[in-house]
Amino acid sequence: MYTGSCLCGEVAVEIKGAISSIIHCHCSLCRKNSGTAFATNGFVNTDEFSVTKRASKLS
Ligand SMILES: [Zn+2]
Protein backbone atom coordinates (compact mmCIF):
# COMPACT_ATOMS: atom_id res chain seq x y z
CA MET A 1 0.00 0.00 0.00
CA TYR A 2 1.12 3.53 -0.76
CA THR A 3 -0.10 6.73 0.84
CA GLY A 4 0.60 10.30 -0.09
CA SER A 5 -0.58 13.86 0.19
CA CYS A 6 -0.09 17.31 -1.20
CA LEU A 7 2.47 19.52 0.52
CA CYS A 8 -0.07 21.31 2.76
CA GLY A 9 -1.81 18.04 3.73
CA GLU A 10 -5.30 19.11 2.62
CA VAL A 11 -5.55 16.25 0.10
CA ALA A 12 -4.44 12.68 0.82
CA VAL A 13 -4.55 9.57 -1.36
CA GLU A 14 -4.11 5.85 -0.92
CA ILE A 15 -3.09 3.17 -3.43
CA LYS A 16 -3.87 -0.38 -2.38
CA GLY A 17 -2.34 -2.15 -5.37
CA ALA A 18 0.91 -2.05 -7.25
CA ILE A 19 2.12 0.82 -9.42
CA SER A 20 2.26 -0.85 -12.84
CA SER A 21 4.80 1.49 -14.40
CA ILE A 22 6.53 4.78 -13.71
CA ILE A 23 7.62 7.05 -16.57
CA HIS A 24 9.13 10.48 -17.12
CA CYS A 25 6.93 12.26 -19.67
CA HIS A 26 8.12 15.35 -21.56
CA CYS A 27 4.87 16.12 -23.43
CA SER A 28 3.48 19.67 -23.39
CA LEU A 29 0.58 18.78 -21.06
CA CYS A 30 2.84 17.22 -18.43
CA ARG A 31 5.30 20.11 -18.65
CA LYS A 32 2.46 22.64 -18.26
CA ASN A 33 0.80 20.72 -15.41
CA SER A 34 4.01 20.24 -13.42
CA GLY A 35 5.67 23.54 -14.31
CA THR A 36 8.90 21.67 -14.99
CA ALA A 37 10.75 20.12 -17.95
CA PHE A 38 9.05 16.74 -17.38
CA ALA A 39 6.62 14.99 -15.05
CA THR A 40 7.05 11.65 -13.33
CA ASN A 41 3.85 9.63 -13.72
CA GLY A 42 2.87 6.35 -12.08
CA PHE A 43 -0.01 4.20 -13.30
CA VAL A 44 -2.40 2.33 -10.99
CA ASN A 45 -5.75 0.57 -11.31
CA THR A 46 -8.54 3.06 -10.62
CA ASP A 47 -10.35 0.64 -8.29
CA GLU A 48 -7.20 0.49 -6.14
CA PHE A 49 -6.87 4.29 -5.87
CA SER A 50 -8.85 6.43 -3.43
CA VAL A 51 -8.78 9.97 -2.08
CA THR A 52 -8.75 9.62 1.71
CA LYS A 53 -8.77 13.32 2.58
CA ARG A 54 -10.27 15.99 0.40
CA ALA A 55 -9.85 19.74 0.66
CA SER A 56 -13.08 21.58 1.30
CA LYS A 57 -12.58 23.63 -1.88
CA LEU A 58 -12.60 20.44 -4.01
CA SER A 59 -15.86 18.69 -4.82
ZN1 LIG B 1 2.78 13.71 -20.75
mmCIF file with all atom_site columns, N, CA and C and ligand atoms in Angstrom:
data_model
loop_
_atom_site.group_PDB
_atom_site.id
_atom_site.type_symbol
_atom_site.label_atom_id
_atom_site.label_alt_id
_atom_site.label_comp_id
_atom_site.label_asym_id
_atom_site.label_entity_id
_atom_site.label_seq_id
_atom_site.pdbx_PDB_ins_code
_atom_site.Cartn_x
_atom_site.Cartn_y
_atom_site.Cartn_z
_atom_site.occupancy
_atom_site.B_iso_or_equiv
_atom_site.pdbx_formal_charge
_atom_site.auth_seq_id
_atom_site.auth_comp_id
_atom_site.auth_asym_id
_atom_site.auth_atom_id
_atom_site.pdbx_PDB_model_num
ATOM   1   N  N  . MET A 1 1  ? 0.835   -1.176 0.000   1.00 0.00 ? 1  MET A N  1
ATOM   2   C  CA . MET A 1 1  ? 0.000   0.000  0.000   1.00 0.00 ? 1  MET A CA 1
ATOM   3   C  C  . MET A 1 1  ? 0.884   1.245  0.000   1.00 0.00 ? 1  MET A C  1
ATOM   4   N  N  . TYR A 1 2  ? 0.427   2.241  -0.711  1.00 0.00 ? 2  TYR A N  1
ATOM   5   C  CA . TYR A 1 2  ? 1.120   3.531  -0.757  1.00 0.00 ? 2  TYR A CA 1
ATOM   6   C  C  . TYR A 1 2  ? 0.164   4.603  -0.258  1.00 0.00 ? 2  TYR A C  1
ATOM   7   N  N  . THR A 1 3  ? 0.683   5.570  0.451   1.00 0.00 ? 3  THR A N  1
ATOM   8   C  CA . THR A 1 3  ? -0.101  6.732  0.841   1.00 0.00 ? 3  THR A CA 1
ATOM   9   C  C  . THR A 1 3  ? 0.679   7.977  0.472   1.00 0.00 ? 3  THR A C  1
ATOM   10  N  N  . GLY A 1 4  ? -0.058  9.055  0.255   1.00 0.00 ? 4  GLY A N  1
ATOM   11  C  CA . GLY A 1 4  ? 0.602   10.303 -0.090  1.00 0.00 ? 4  GLY A CA 1
ATOM   12  C  C  . GLY A 1 4  ? -0.330  11.468 0.126   1.00 0.00 ? 4  GLY A C  1
ATOM   13  N  N  . SER A 1 5  ? 0.229   12.656 0.040   1.00 0.00 ? 5  SER A N  1
ATOM   14  C  CA . SER A 1 5  ? -0.583  13.858 0.192   1.00 0.00 ? 5  SER A CA 1
ATOM   15  C  C  . SER A 1 5  ? 0.089   15.008 -0.531  1.00 0.00 ? 5  SER A C  1
ATOM   16  N  N  . CYS A 1 6  ? -0.683  16.088 -0.667  1.00 0.00 ? 6  CYS A N  1
ATOM   17  C  CA . CYS A 1 6  ? -0.092  17.306 -1.201  1.00 0.00 ? 6  CYS A CA 1
ATOM   18  C  C  . CYS A 1 6  ? 0.783   17.921 -0.102  1.00 0.00 ? 6  CYS A C  1
ATOM   19  N  N  . LEU A 1 7  ? 1.525   18.950 -0.436  1.00 0.00 ? 7  LEU A N  1
ATOM   20  C  CA . LEU A 1 7  ? 2.466   19.519 0.524   1.00 0.00 ? 7  LEU A CA 1
ATOM   21  C  C  . LEU A 1 7  ? 1.782   20.109 1.753   1.00 0.00 ? 7  LEU A C  1
ATOM   22  N  N  . CYS A 1 8  ? 0.598   20.697 1.603   1.00 0.00 ? 8  CYS A N  1
ATOM   23  C  CA . CYS A 1 8  ? -0.069  21.306 2.763   1.00 0.00 ? 8  CYS A CA 1
ATOM   24  C  C  . CYS A 1 8  ? -0.889  20.287 3.546   1.00 0.00 ? 8  CYS A C  1
ATOM   25  N  N  . GLY A 1 9  ? -1.093  19.085 3.011   1.00 0.00 ? 9  GLY A N  1
ATOM   26  C  CA . GLY A 1 9  ? -1.808  18.040 3.727   1.00 0.00 ? 9  GLY A CA 1
ATOM   27  C  C  . GLY A 1 9  ? -3.316  18.091 3.591   1.00 0.00 ? 9  GLY A C  1
ATOM   28  N  N  . GLU A 1 10 ? -3.848  18.982 2.777   1.00 0.00 ? 10 GLU A N  1
ATOM   29  C  CA . GLU A 1 10 ? -5.301  19.106 2.617   1.00 0.00 ? 10 GLU A CA 1
ATOM   30  C  C  . GLU A 1 10 ? -5.894  17.988 1.773   1.00 0.00 ? 10 GLU A C  1
ATOM   31  N  N  . VAL A 1 11 ? -5.078  17.357 0.935   1.00 0.00 ? 11 VAL A N  1
ATOM   32  C  CA . VAL A 1 11 ? -5.546  16.252 0.096   1.00 0.00 ? 11 VAL A CA 1
ATOM   33  C  C  . VAL A 1 11 ? -4.622  15.068 0.335   1.00 0.00 ? 11 VAL A C  1
ATOM   34  N  N  . ALA A 1 12 ? -5.216  13.888 0.606   1.00 0.00 ? 12 ALA A N  1
ATOM   35  C  CA . ALA A 1 12 ? -4.436  12.675 0.818   1.00 0.00 ? 12 ALA A CA 1
ATOM   36  C  C  . ALA A 1 12 ? -5.006  11.558 -0.043  1.00 0.00 ? 12 ALA A C  1
ATOM   37  N  N  . VAL A 1 13 ? -4.132  10.681 -0.497  1.00 0.00 ? 13 VAL A N  1
ATOM   38  C  CA . VAL A 1 13 ? -4.551  9.574  -1.356  1.00 0.00 ? 13 VAL A CA 1
ATOM   39  C  C  . VAL A 1 13 ? -3.958  8.267  -0.844  1.00 0.00 ? 13 VAL A C  1
ATOM   40  N  N  . GLU A 1 14 ? -4.563  7.179  -1.314  1.00 0.00 ? 14 GLU A N  1
ATOM   41  C  CA . GLU A 1 14 ? -4.107  5.849  -0.919  1.00 0.00 ? 14 GLU A CA 1
ATOM   42  C  C  . GLU A 1 14 ? -4.168  4.940  -2.153  1.00 0.00 ? 14 GLU A C  1
ATOM   43  N  N  . ILE A 1 15 ? -3.137  4.154  -2.345  1.00 0.00 ? 15 ILE A N  1
ATOM   44  C  CA . ILE A 1 15 ? -3.091  3.172  -3.434  1.00 0.00 ? 15 ILE A CA 1
ATOM   45  C  C  . ILE A 1 15 ? -2.930  1.808  -2.790  1.00 0.00 ? 15 ILE A C  1
ATOM   46  N  N  . LYS A 1 16 ? -3.905  0.933  -3.018  1.00 0.00 ? 16 LYS A N  1
ATOM   47  C  CA . LYS A 1 16 ? -3.875  -0.385 -2.376  1.00 0.00 ? 16 LYS A CA 1
ATOM   48  C  C  . LYS A 1 16 ? -3.136  -1.420 -3.205  1.00 0.00 ? 16 LYS A C  1
ATOM   49  N  N  . GLY A 1 17 ? -2.991  -1.175 -4.503  1.00 0.00 ? 17 GLY A N  1
ATOM   50  C  CA . GLY A 1 17 ? -2.338  -2.153 -5.369  1.00 0.00 ? 17 GLY A CA 1
ATOM   51  C  C  . GLY A 1 17 ? -0.938  -1.703 -5.747  1.00 0.00 ? 17 GLY A C  1
ATOM   52  N  N  . ALA A 1 18 ? -0.432  -2.355 -6.764  1.00 0.00 ? 18 ALA A N  1
ATOM   53  C  CA . ALA A 1 18 ? 0.908   -2.047 -7.252  1.00 0.00 ? 18 ALA A CA 1
ATOM   54  C  C  . ALA A 1 18 ? 0.863   -0.901 -8.256  1.00 0.00 ? 18 ALA A C  1
ATOM   55  N  N  . ILE A 1 19 ? 1.952   -0.176 -8.365  1.00 0.00 ? 19 ILE A N  1
ATOM   56  C  CA . ILE A 1 19 ? 2.118   0.818  -9.420  1.00 0.00 ? 19 ILE A CA 1
ATOM   57  C  C  . ILE A 1 19 ? 2.668   0.053  -10.617 1.00 0.00 ? 19 ILE A C  1
ATOM   58  N  N  . SER A 1 20 ? 1.903   0.027  -11.724 1.00 0.00 ? 20 SER A N  1
ATOM   59  C  CA . SER A 1 20 ? 2.263   -0.848 -12.840 1.00 0.00 ? 20 SER A CA 1
ATOM   60  C  C  . SER A 1 20 ? 3.479   -0.348 -13.609 1.00 0.00 ? 20 SER A C  1
ATOM   61  N  N  . SER A 1 21 ? 3.614   0.951  -13.748 1.00 0.00 ? 21 SER A N  1
ATOM   62  C  CA . SER A 1 21 ? 4.804   1.488  -14.401 1.00 0.00 ? 21 SER A CA 1
ATOM   63  C  C  . SER A 1 21 ? 4.987   2.937  -13.968 1.00 0.00 ? 21 SER A C  1
ATOM   64  N  N  . ILE A 1 22 ? 6.201   3.388  -14.035 1.00 0.00 ? 22 ILE A N  1
ATOM   65  C  CA . ILE A 1 22 ? 6.534   4.779  -13.708 1.00 0.00 ? 22 ILE A CA 1
ATOM   66  C  C  . ILE A 1 22 ? 7.353   5.321  -14.871 1.00 0.00 ? 22 ILE A C  1
ATOM   67  N  N  . ILE A 1 23 ? 6.932   6.474  -15.406 1.00 0.00 ? 23 ILE A N  1
ATOM   68  C  CA . ILE A 1 23 ? 7.617   7.052  -16.566 1.00 0.00 ? 23 ILE A CA 1
ATOM   69  C  C  . ILE A 1 23 ? 7.905   8.530  -16.335 1.00 0.00 ? 23 ILE A C  1
ATOM   70  N  N  . HIS A 1 24 ? 8.900   9.040  -17.019 1.00 0.00 ? 24 HIS A N  1
ATOM   71  C  CA . HIS A 1 24 ? 9.130   10.478 -17.122 1.00 0.00 ? 24 HIS A CA 1
ATOM   72  C  C  . HIS A 1 24 ? 8.538   10.895 -18.457 1.00 0.00 ? 24 HIS A C  1
ATOM   73  N  N  . CYS A 1 25 ? 7.578   11.812 -18.430 1.00 0.00 ? 25 CYS A N  1
ATOM   74  C  CA . CYS A 1 25 ? 6.931   12.259 -19.668 1.00 0.00 ? 25 CYS A CA 1
ATOM   75  C  C  . CYS A 1 25 ? 7.307   13.721 -19.921 1.00 0.00 ? 25 CYS A C  1
ATOM   76  N  N  . HIS A 1 26 ? 7.703   14.007 -21.166 1.00 0.00 ? 26 HIS A N  1
ATOM   77  C  CA . HIS A 1 26 ? 8.125   15.354 -21.560 1.00 0.00 ? 26 HIS A CA 1
ATOM   78  C  C  . HIS A 1 26 ? 7.094   16.040 -22.455 1.00 0.00 ? 26 HIS A C  1
ATOM   79  N  N  . CYS A 1 27 ? 5.871   15.518 -22.538 1.00 0.00 ? 27 CYS A N  1
ATOM   80  C  CA . CYS A 1 27 ? 4.871   16.122 -23.431 1.00 0.00 ? 27 CYS A CA 1
ATOM   81  C  C  . CYS A 1 27 ? 4.461   17.508 -22.901 1.00 0.00 ? 27 CYS A C  1
ATOM   82  N  N  . SER A 1 28 ? 3.831   18.300 -23.752 1.00 0.00 ? 28 SER A N  1
ATOM   83  C  CA . SER A 1 28 ? 3.480   19.675 -23.388 1.00 0.00 ? 28 SER A CA 1
ATOM   84  C  C  . SER A 1 28 ? 2.493   19.720 -22.224 1.00 0.00 ? 28 SER A C  1
ATOM   85  N  N  . LEU A 1 29 ? 1.562   18.780 -22.153 1.00 0.00 ? 29 LEU A N  1
ATOM   86  C  CA . LEU A 1 29 ? 0.578   18.777 -21.059 1.00 0.00 ? 29 LEU A CA 1
ATOM   87  C  C  . LEU A 1 29 ? 1.246   18.501 -19.714 1.00 0.00 ? 29 LEU A C  1
ATOM   88  N  N  . CYS A 1 30 ? 2.144   17.532 -19.680 1.00 0.00 ? 30 CYS A N  1
ATOM   89  C  CA . CYS A 1 30 ? 2.839   17.220 -18.427 1.00 0.00 ? 30 CYS A CA 1
ATOM   90  C  C  . CYS A 1 30 ? 3.765   18.347 -18.014 1.00 0.00 ? 30 CYS A C  1
ATOM   91  N  N  . ARG A 1 31 ? 4.432   18.974 -18.977 1.00 0.00 ? 31 ARG A N  1
ATOM   92  C  CA . ARG A 1 31 ? 5.298   20.106 -18.649 1.00 0.00 ? 31 ARG A CA 1
ATOM   93  C  C  . ARG A 1 31 ? 4.474   21.264 -18.107 1.00 0.00 ? 31 ARG A C  1
ATOM   94  N  N  . LYS A 1 32 ? 3.307   21.547 -18.721 1.00 0.00 ? 32 LYS A N  1
ATOM   95  C  CA . LYS A 1 32 ? 2.460   22.644 -18.258 1.00 0.00 ? 32 LYS A CA 1
ATOM   96  C  C  . LYS A 1 32 ? 1.890   22.337 -16.878 1.00 0.00 ? 32 LYS A C  1
ATOM   97  N  N  . ASN A 1 33 ? 1.416   21.099 -16.673 1.00 0.00 ? 33 ASN A N  1
ATOM   98  C  CA . ASN A 1 33 ? 0.795   20.716 -15.409 1.00 0.00 ? 33 ASN A CA 1
ATOM   99  C  C  . ASN A 1 33 ? 1.788   20.737 -14.255 1.00 0.00 ? 33 ASN A C  1
ATOM   100 N  N  . SER A 1 34 ? 3.026   20.320 -14.501 1.00 0.00 ? 34 SER A N  1
ATOM   101 C  CA . SER A 1 34 ? 4.008   20.235 -13.425 1.00 0.00 ? 34 SER A CA 1
ATOM   102 C  C  . SER A 1 34 ? 4.826   21.519 -13.285 1.00 0.00 ? 34 SER A C  1
ATOM   103 N  N  . GLY A 1 35 ? 4.859   22.331 -14.349 1.00 0.00 ? 35 GLY A N  1
ATOM   104 C  CA . GLY A 1 35 ? 5.673   23.539 -14.314 1.00 0.00 ? 35 GLY A CA 1
ATOM   105 C  C  . GLY A 1 35 ? 7.159   23.248 -14.380 1.00 0.00 ? 35 GLY A C  1
ATOM   106 N  N  . THR A 1 36 ? 7.496   22.074 -14.891 1.00 0.00 ? 36 THR A N  1
ATOM   107 C  CA . THR A 1 36 ? 8.897   21.665 -14.995 1.00 0.00 ? 36 THR A CA 1
ATOM   108 C  C  . THR A 1 36 ? 9.164   21.120 -16.395 1.00 0.00 ? 36 THR A C  1
ATOM   109 N  N  . ALA A 1 37 ? 10.382  20.646 -16.634 1.00 0.00 ? 37 ALA A N  1
ATOM   110 C  CA . ALA A 1 37 ? 10.748  20.124 -17.949 1.00 0.00 ? 37 ALA A CA 1
ATOM   111 C  C  . ALA A 1 37 ? 10.131  18.756 -18.231 1.00 0.00 ? 37 ALA A C  1
ATOM   112 N  N  . PHE A 1 38 ? 9.700   18.045 -17.203 1.00 0.00 ? 38 PHE A N  1
ATOM   113 C  CA . PHE A 1 38 ? 9.051   16.743 -17.376 1.00 0.00 ? 38 PHE A CA 1
ATOM   114 C  C  . PHE A 1 38 ? 8.257   16.428 -16.113 1.00 0.00 ? 38 PHE A C  1
ATOM   115 N  N  . ALA A 1 39 ? 7.374   15.461 -16.208 1.00 0.00 ? 39 ALA A N  1
ATOM   116 C  CA . ALA A 1 39 ? 6.623   14.991 -15.049 1.00 0.00 ? 39 ALA A CA 1
ATOM   117 C  C  . ALA A 1 39 ? 6.900   13.508 -14.869 1.00 0.00 ? 39 ALA A C  1
ATOM   118 N  N  . THR A 1 40 ? 6.906   13.061 -13.630 1.00 0.00 ? 40 THR A N  1
ATOM   119 C  CA . THR A 1 40 ? 7.051   11.649 -13.333 1.00 0.00 ? 40 THR A CA 1
ATOM   120 C  C  . THR A 1 40 ? 5.658   11.106 -13.026 1.00 0.00 ? 40 THR A C  1
ATOM   121 N  N  . ASN A 1 41 ? 5.208   10.159 -13.837 1.00 0.00 ? 41 ASN A N  1
ATOM   122 C  CA . ASN A 1 41 ? 3.854   9.627  -13.724 1.00 0.00 ? 41 ASN A CA 1
ATOM   123 C  C  . ASN A 1 41 ? 3.893   8.148  -13.362 1.00 0.00 ? 41 ASN A C  1
ATOM   124 N  N  . GLY A 1 42 ? 3.036   7.755  -12.424 1.00 0.00 ? 42 GLY A N  1
ATOM   125 C  CA . GLY A 1 42 ? 2.867   6.350  -12.079 1.00 0.00 ? 42 GLY A CA 1
ATOM   126 C  C  . GLY A 1 42 ? 1.456   5.921  -12.423 1.00 0.00 ? 42 GLY A C  1
ATOM   127 N  N  . PHE A 1 43 ? 1.285   4.694  -12.867 1.00 0.00 ? 43 PHE A N  1
ATOM   128 C  CA . PHE A 1 43 ? -0.014  4.199  -13.297 1.00 0.00 ? 43 PHE A CA 1
ATOM   129 C  C  . PHE A 1 43 ? -0.508  3.121  -12.338 1.00 0.00 ? 43 PHE A C  1
ATOM   130 N  N  . VAL A 1 44 ? -1.783  3.290  -11.907 1.00 0.00 ? 44 VAL A N  1
ATOM   131 C  CA . VAL A 1 44 ? -2.396  2.328  -10.987 1.00 0.00 ? 44 VAL A CA 1
ATOM   132 C  C  . VAL A 1 44 ? -3.802  2.003  -11.482 1.00 0.00 ? 44 VAL A C  1
ATOM   133 N  N  . ASN A 1 45 ? -4.349  0.899  -11.010 1.00 0.00 ? 45 ASN A N  1
ATOM   134 C  CA . ASN A 1 45 ? -5.746  0.572  -11.315 1.00 0.00 ? 45 ASN A CA 1
ATOM   135 C  C  . ASN A 1 45 ? -6.650  1.541  -10.568 1.00 0.00 ? 45 ASN A C  1
ATOM   136 N  N  . THR A 1 46 ? -7.676  2.065  -11.248 1.00 0.00 ? 46 THR A N  1
ATOM   137 C  CA . THR A 1 46 ? -8.537  3.064  -10.623 1.00 0.00 ? 46 THR A CA 1
ATOM   138 C  C  . THR A 1 46 ? -9.298  2.500  -9.421  1.00 0.00 ? 46 THR A C  1
ATOM   139 N  N  . ASP A 1 47 ? -9.624  1.213  -9.439  1.00 0.00 ? 47 ASP A N  1
ATOM   140 C  CA . ASP A 1 47 ? -10.348 0.645  -8.293  1.00 0.00 ? 47 ASP A CA 1
ATOM   141 C  C  . ASP A 1 47 ? -9.445  0.433  -7.085  1.00 0.00 ? 47 ASP A C  1
ATOM   142 N  N  . GLU A 1 48 ? -8.139  0.627  -7.253  1.00 0.00 ? 48 GLU A N  1
ATOM   143 C  CA . GLU A 1 48 ? -7.202  0.495  -6.138  1.00 0.00 ? 48 GLU A CA 1
ATOM   144 C  C  . GLU A 1 48 ? -6.696  1.859  -5.658  1.00 0.00 ? 48 GLU A C  1
ATOM   145 N  N  . PHE A 1 49 ? -7.266  2.923  -6.215  1.00 0.00 ? 49 PHE A N  1
ATOM   146 C  CA . PHE A 1 49 ? -6.866  4.292  -5.869  1.00 0.00 ? 49 PHE A CA 1
ATOM   147 C  C  . PHE A 1 49 ? -8.033  4.990  -5.181  1.00 0.00 ? 49 PHE A C  1
ATOM   148 N  N  . SER A 1 50 ? -7.777  5.673  -4.078  1.00 0.00 ? 50 SER A N  1
ATOM   149 C  CA . SER A 1 50 ? -8.847  6.433  -3.428  1.00 0.00 ? 50 SER A CA 1
ATOM   150 C  C  . SER A 1 50 ? -8.272  7.700  -2.796  1.00 0.00 ? 50 SER A C  1
ATOM   151 N  N  . VAL A 1 51 ? -9.111  8.723  -2.761  1.00 0.00 ? 51 VAL A N  1
ATOM   152 C  CA . VAL A 1 51 ? -8.778  9.968  -2.080  1.00 0.00 ? 51 VAL A CA 1
ATOM   153 C  C  . VAL A 1 51 ? -9.277  9.815  -0.648  1.00 0.00 ? 51 VAL A C  1
ATOM   154 N  N  . THR A 1 52 ? -8.380  9.855  0.318   1.00 0.00 ? 52 THR A N  1
ATOM   155 C  CA . THR A 1 52 ? -8.746  9.617  1.712   1.00 0.00 ? 52 THR A CA 1
ATOM   156 C  C  . THR A 1 52 ? -8.996  10.903 2.482   1.00 0.00 ? 52 THR A C  1
ATOM   157 N  N  . LYS A 1 53 ? -8.494  12.018 1.967   1.00 0.00 ? 53 LYS A N  1
ATOM   158 C  CA . LYS A 1 53 ? -8.770  13.319 2.583   1.00 0.00 ? 53 LYS A CA 1
ATOM   159 C  C  . LYS A 1 53 ? -8.898  14.320 1.464   1.00 0.00 ? 53 LYS A C  1
ATOM   160 N  N  . ARG A 1 54 ? -9.969  15.087 1.511   1.00 0.00 ? 54 ARG A N  1
ATOM   161 C  CA . ARG A 1 54 ? -10.272 15.989 0.405   1.00 0.00 ? 54 ARG A CA 1
ATOM   162 C  C  . ARG A 1 54 ? -10.402 17.407 0.933   1.00 0.00 ? 54 ARG A C  1
ATOM   163 N  N  . ALA A 1 55 ? -9.746  18.340 0.272   1.00 0.00 ? 55 ALA A N  1
ATOM   164 C  CA . ALA A 1 55 ? -9.846  19.745 0.658   1.00 0.00 ? 55 ALA A CA 1
ATOM   165 C  C  . ALA A 1 55 ? -11.273 20.223 0.479   1.00 0.00 ? 55 ALA A C  1
ATOM   166 N  N  . SER A 1 56 ? -11.699 21.103 1.349   1.00 0.00 ? 56 SER A N  1
ATOM   167 C  CA . SER A 1 56 ? -13.079 21.576 1.299   1.00 0.00 ? 56 SER A CA 1
ATOM   168 C  C  . SER A 1 56 ? -13.377 22.338 0.013   1.00 0.00 ? 56 SER A C  1
ATOM   169 N  N  . LYS A 1 57 ? -12.356 22.886 -0.638  1.00 0.00 ? 57 LYS A N  1
ATOM   170 C  CA . LYS A 1 57 ? -12.576 23.631 -1.876  1.00 0.00 ? 57 LYS A CA 1
ATOM   171 C  C  . LYS A 1 57 ? -12.745 22.702 -3.075  1.00 0.00 ? 57 LYS A C  1
ATOM   172 N  N  . LEU A 1 58 ? -12.418 21.409 -2.928  1.00 0.00 ? 58 LEU A N  1
ATOM   173 C  CA . LEU A 1 58 ? -12.605 20.444 -4.005  1.00 0.00 ? 58 LEU A CA 1
ATOM   174 C  C  . LEU A 1 58 ? -13.942 19.750 -3.830  1.00 0.00 ? 58 LEU A C  1
ATOM   175 N  N  . SER A 1 59 ? -14.577 19.405 -4.929  1.00 0.00 ? 59 SER A N  1
ATOM   176 C  CA . SER A 1 59 ? -15.860 18.694 -4.819  1.00 0.00 ? 59 SER A CA 1
ATOM   177 C  C  . SER A 1 59 ? -15.721 17.271 -5.297  1.00 0.00 ? 59 SER A C  1
HETATM 178 ZN ZN . ZN  B 2 .  ? 2.781   13.708 -20.748 1.00 0.00 ? 1  ZN  B ZN 1
#
